[in-house]
């Protein structure tokens, strides 16, 4: 509010300036100016505050909405096991874990049920499937909590998501959309730099559905625009059929294609015939 | 009328006489029946290829009765439900029918495929035997050349067969073959377009591959196999050096009856092993791959093992594009695919074809060789072979690198770089290591011939030093030193039981095939017993 100091460097000498400041009419006008400035500020604040209270949505003024019971239980689990990396309000922690706002309960259920979360070593190329730390129910509670925090994709209810799926249609969709990474045999394949598409052998219907819906780690998201819910059910039906189907040609060699076949022809075929040559020809 | 007496015992001779009266075959047949086969297991490797080829002809003929190479679009409607209603080619449909509806069709398909893998595997193993023992030397260079051609023909035949069922794996392989053809400089596009009858995949390629697979290539294979074996009879077998064996004779069993019995039994064994593989191990499950669609490329798409090294070379090749300026504003682009899939196989065909002549020139050898060489005695050749093998193995493992990376939790990028570096480093290393091993083995042979073999008996000298007692292989001179024996190019006995210090080991694998000989102690022990000495005591009596 005062301009005097700014003039100091280029203005008249210091003694002269002090003399001027001490003069009584100047002091009175300075006081008045300060009082008016204060009043102006209070008025401006009152107007802005008034406008804000008039126009701001009323709900924001209230406390955060009540979580459902499941979500409350989920929050308790979340605060214990997830908050270290994903932050106390799932907003994420720089360098440790991403925000979970908007990932949906499908992602939470997938990650927790397959044991990928909590991750022991998130720095490695890919977080691997392991023994889950939580029960399915607990996973769903955590899912409910994250869902109520920020929304996102959700799984349909029920454990049997292959029902009504067309195996043949699913096979065609699988070969076009999934086989390039998970291989025709559904048992996985390599990606770049130590990453890989895992085997679908231990995967349940719900996990398959959730994986397509949320695209965990390196997997692309197959939203309902890319693969309709019915098509997802077709694919699940195909994958689960393929896993149960016996190999009609004998020992399936893990269905890895020509690589183990090449091993077998040398280790089984060639070696057994070589023993026969030793037997029938002698070593002279 | 008196009935003539029928003499059974005279029947074969009489029948033979009647046949010879008409066909005059006894002289050439006698020559053939008297062909001598040396008795060593390594001479049976080529026969595995021959017998699996016979199995291939038999099972292949069965398959042609049901397989239809048509590329006409059909909708599958059969017992394999996961493909019901799916659009596919007639070729793929008939492969499925062969697998699921034709009685015995699946085992025939699997036996055919296993026999093909065994055919190629035995060709390679046989070729290694011929290479490392120097059996390709004059006068057998031509047979070596035919053998190399047989490998490449088998390669082409196998690839054509792999492409026929028109499943997603076949189609992916064909797509790669198409790309390889396109990468050939100048003529590439014409080659690809004329073979496929236009754009990929077109409608004619399967029919053409089919005729190549069931008629053209097998006919050439058969002709070359006949030539290969005709030359073998004409030039006679090589043999290992040994007592009574020289460059001018062949020691072994006659074709008839000894070897015919062995060979016939061996054919049955090979047939049996292929049948067991076909019944126990699933191979090429085409129903899992689904019909070929251009958009479908599965992870772990690999060719059969004998093509895998070219897949590996493609995976290791850096993306180096060569551009040649033609005239201002225009240039010719040589795609990187050319080097690993056209140039490399060209080199890999030419080098082995000319190897016998290159080696003869290097060793300045002009005479005929009928005695084999032990690999250790020709370290240069052995090391070159090891170098080639190392090169081949790096390529083959790189061809499977995505499966290995995934199953063994290795980074795929790391595997690719390991392959690139290994391809340059391992062959010279293999050369050096093999060379040292050969020299070491040679030296050990010479050492035993000069000083005798180790007995395992340690003697303490009066001065306290320990020496090992050696058993000389030759008579000793006045000073007790053995006279040095010349090396004869064959196994030098290195263990005491090889010269009768112990009872000979009973022959047999897991169980004895002969009765154990009665142990008769030699009149004089090969190593004289230690002289009896006074006991050493403390001196206090």
Coordinates of C-alpha atoms in Angstrom, one line a residue, chain A residues 128 166-169 171-172 175-176 179-185 187-199 238 241-242 245-253 255-266 268-270 272-284, chain B residues 39-41 44-45 48 80-84 86 100 106 110 114 117-118 121-122 125 162 169 245 262 266 269-270 273 277-285 287-291 293 295-300 302-305 308 400 402-403 405-407 409-413 490 509 513:
Chain A
X128 CA 3.2 -62.5 -11.3
X166 CA -20.7 -70.3 -28.0
X167 CA -17.5 -72.3 -27.9
X168 CA -16.9 -72.2 -31.7
X169 CA -17.6 -68.4 -31.9
X171 CA -12.6 -69.9 -30.5
X172 CA -12.6 -67.7 -33.5
X175 CA -7.6 -66.8 -32.2
X176 CA -8.0 -63.3 -33.6
X179 CA -3.7 -66.1 -29.4
X180 CA -1.1 -63.7 -30.6
X181 CA 0.1 -63.4 -27.0
X182 CA -1.5 -66.2 -25.0
X183 CA -0.8 -68.7 -27.9
X184 CA -3.3 -71.0 -29.5
X185 CA -3.0 -73.4 -26.6
X187 CA -0.7 -71.5 -22.1
X188 CA 1.0 -68.2 -22.6
X189 CA 3.8 -66.6 -24.6
X190 CA 6.7 -64.2 -24.3
X191 CA 6.5 -60.5 -24.7
X192 CA 9.4 -58.0 -24.8
X193 CA 11.9 -57.4 -22.1
X194 CA 11.0 -60.2 -19.7
X195 CA 7.3 -59.5 -19.8
X196 CA 4.9 -62.3 -20.8
X197 CA 1.3 -63.2 -21.4
X198 CA 0.6 -65.7 -18.6
X199 CA -0.9 -69.2 -19.1
X238 CA -13.8 -71.6 -25.4
X241 CA -13.5 -75.9 -22.9
X242 CA -9.9 -76.0 -24.3
X245 CA -10.5 -81.1 -23.5
X246 CA -8.3 -84.2 -23.5
X247 CA -5.5 -84.5 -26.1
X248 CA -6.8 -87.1 -28.5
X249 CA -3.4 -87.8 -30.0
X250 CA -1.7 -89.0 -26.8
X251 CA 0.6 -87.0 -24.5
X252 CA 0.1 -83.4 -25.5
X253 CA 3.7 -82.2 -24.8
X255 CA 0.7 -78.0 -26.4
X256 CA 3.7 -75.9 -27.0
X257 CA 3.9 -76.7 -30.8
X258 CA 6.9 -77.8 -32.7
X259 CA 9.6 -77.0 -30.1
X260 CA 8.9 -79.9 -27.8
X261 CA 8.2 -82.1 -30.8
X262 CA 11.7 -81.5 -32.0
X263 CA 13.0 -82.4 -28.5
X264 CA 11.0 -85.6 -28.5
X265 CA 12.2 -86.8 -31.8
X266 CA 15.8 -86.6 -30.6
X268 CA 12.9 -90.3 -27.4
X269 CA 13.0 -91.4 -31.0
X270 CA 16.6 -91.0 -31.9
X272 CA 16.0 -95.2 -28.4
X273 CA 16.9 -96.2 -32.0
X274 CA 20.6 -95.5 -31.3
X275 CA 20.4 -98.0 -28.4
X276 CA 19.0 -100.5 -30.9
X277 CA 21.9 -99.9 -33.3
X278 CA 24.4 -100.5 -30.5
X279 CA 22.5 -103.7 -29.7
X280 CA 22.2 -105.1 -33.2
X281 CA 25.6 -104.0 -34.6
X282 CA 28.0 -104.2 -31.7
X283 CA 30.9 -101.9 -31.5
X284 CA 33.3 -104.2 -33.4
Chain B
X39 CA 29.8 -104.3 -38.3
X40 CA 29.7 -101.1 -36.5
X41 CA 26.7 -99.2 -35.1
X44 CA 23.2 -98.0 -39.3
X45 CA 22.4 -94.3 -39.0
X48 CA 17.2 -95.1 -40.1
X80 CA -15.1 -81.4 -33.1
X81 CA -17.5 -79.0 -31.6
X82 CA -15.2 -76.0 -31.0
X83 CA -14.9 -75.5 -34.7
X84 CA -18.6 -76.1 -35.6
X86 CA -16.6 -72.0 -38.6
X100 CA -11.5 -87.3 -36.0
X106 CA -5.1 -89.7 -36.4
X110 CA 0.9 -88.6 -36.3
X114 CA 6.9 -88.3 -36.6
X117 CA 10.9 -85.6 -38.1
X118 CA 12.9 -88.8 -37.7
X121 CA 16.9 -86.2 -37.8
X122 CA 18.6 -89.4 -39.1
X125 CA 23.0 -87.6 -37.6
X162 CA 3.6 -78.8 -43.0
X169 CA 0.4 -72.6 -38.2
X245 CA 41.4 -104.3 -42.4
X262 CA 19.7 -107.6 -39.1
X266 CA 16.1 -102.9 -37.7
X269 CA 12.3 -101.6 -34.8
X270 CA 12.3 -98.2 -36.6
X273 CA 9.4 -96.7 -32.6
X277 CA 5.6 -92.1 -31.1
X278 CA 2.5 -91.8 -33.3
X279 CA 0.4 -93.4 -30.6
X280 CA 1.8 -91.9 -27.5
X281 CA 2.9 -88.4 -28.4
X282 CA 0.5 -85.9 -29.9
X283 CA 2.0 -84.0 -32.8
X284 CA 0.8 -81.1 -34.8
X285 CA -2.7 -80.8 -33.3
X287 CA -7.6 -78.7 -34.5
X288 CA -6.1 -76.5 -31.8
X289 CA -4.6 -74.0 -34.3
X290 CA -7.9 -73.3 -36.1
X291 CA -8.2 -72.5 -39.8
X293 CA -6.8 -66.4 -41.4
X295 CA -5.2 -62.0 -39.0
X296 CA -4.4 -65.0 -36.9
X297 CA -0.8 -65.4 -35.8
X298 CA -0.4 -67.3 -32.6
X299 CA 2.4 -66.9 -30.1
X300 CA 4.9 -69.8 -30.2
X302 CA 7.4 -72.4 -34.9
X303 CA 8.3 -74.5 -37.9
X304 CA 9.4 -78.1 -37.5
X305 CA 12.8 -78.6 -35.9
X308 CA 13.8 -73.8 -37.0
X400 CA 12.6 -71.4 -30.3
X402 CA 10.1 -67.1 -27.5
X403 CA 9.0 -70.4 -26.1
X405 CA 12.1 -67.2 -22.8
X406 CA 8.6 -67.7 -21.6
X407 CA 9.1 -71.2 -20.0
X409 CA 11.5 -66.8 -17.4
X410 CA 14.2 -65.2 -19.4
X411 CA 13.8 -61.8 -21.2
X412 CA 13.1 -62.4 -24.9
X413 CA 15.3 -59.4 -25.7
X490 CA 42.2 -97.1 -34.1
X509 CA 22.5 -103.4 -22.0
X513 CA 23.0 -111.1 -23.7

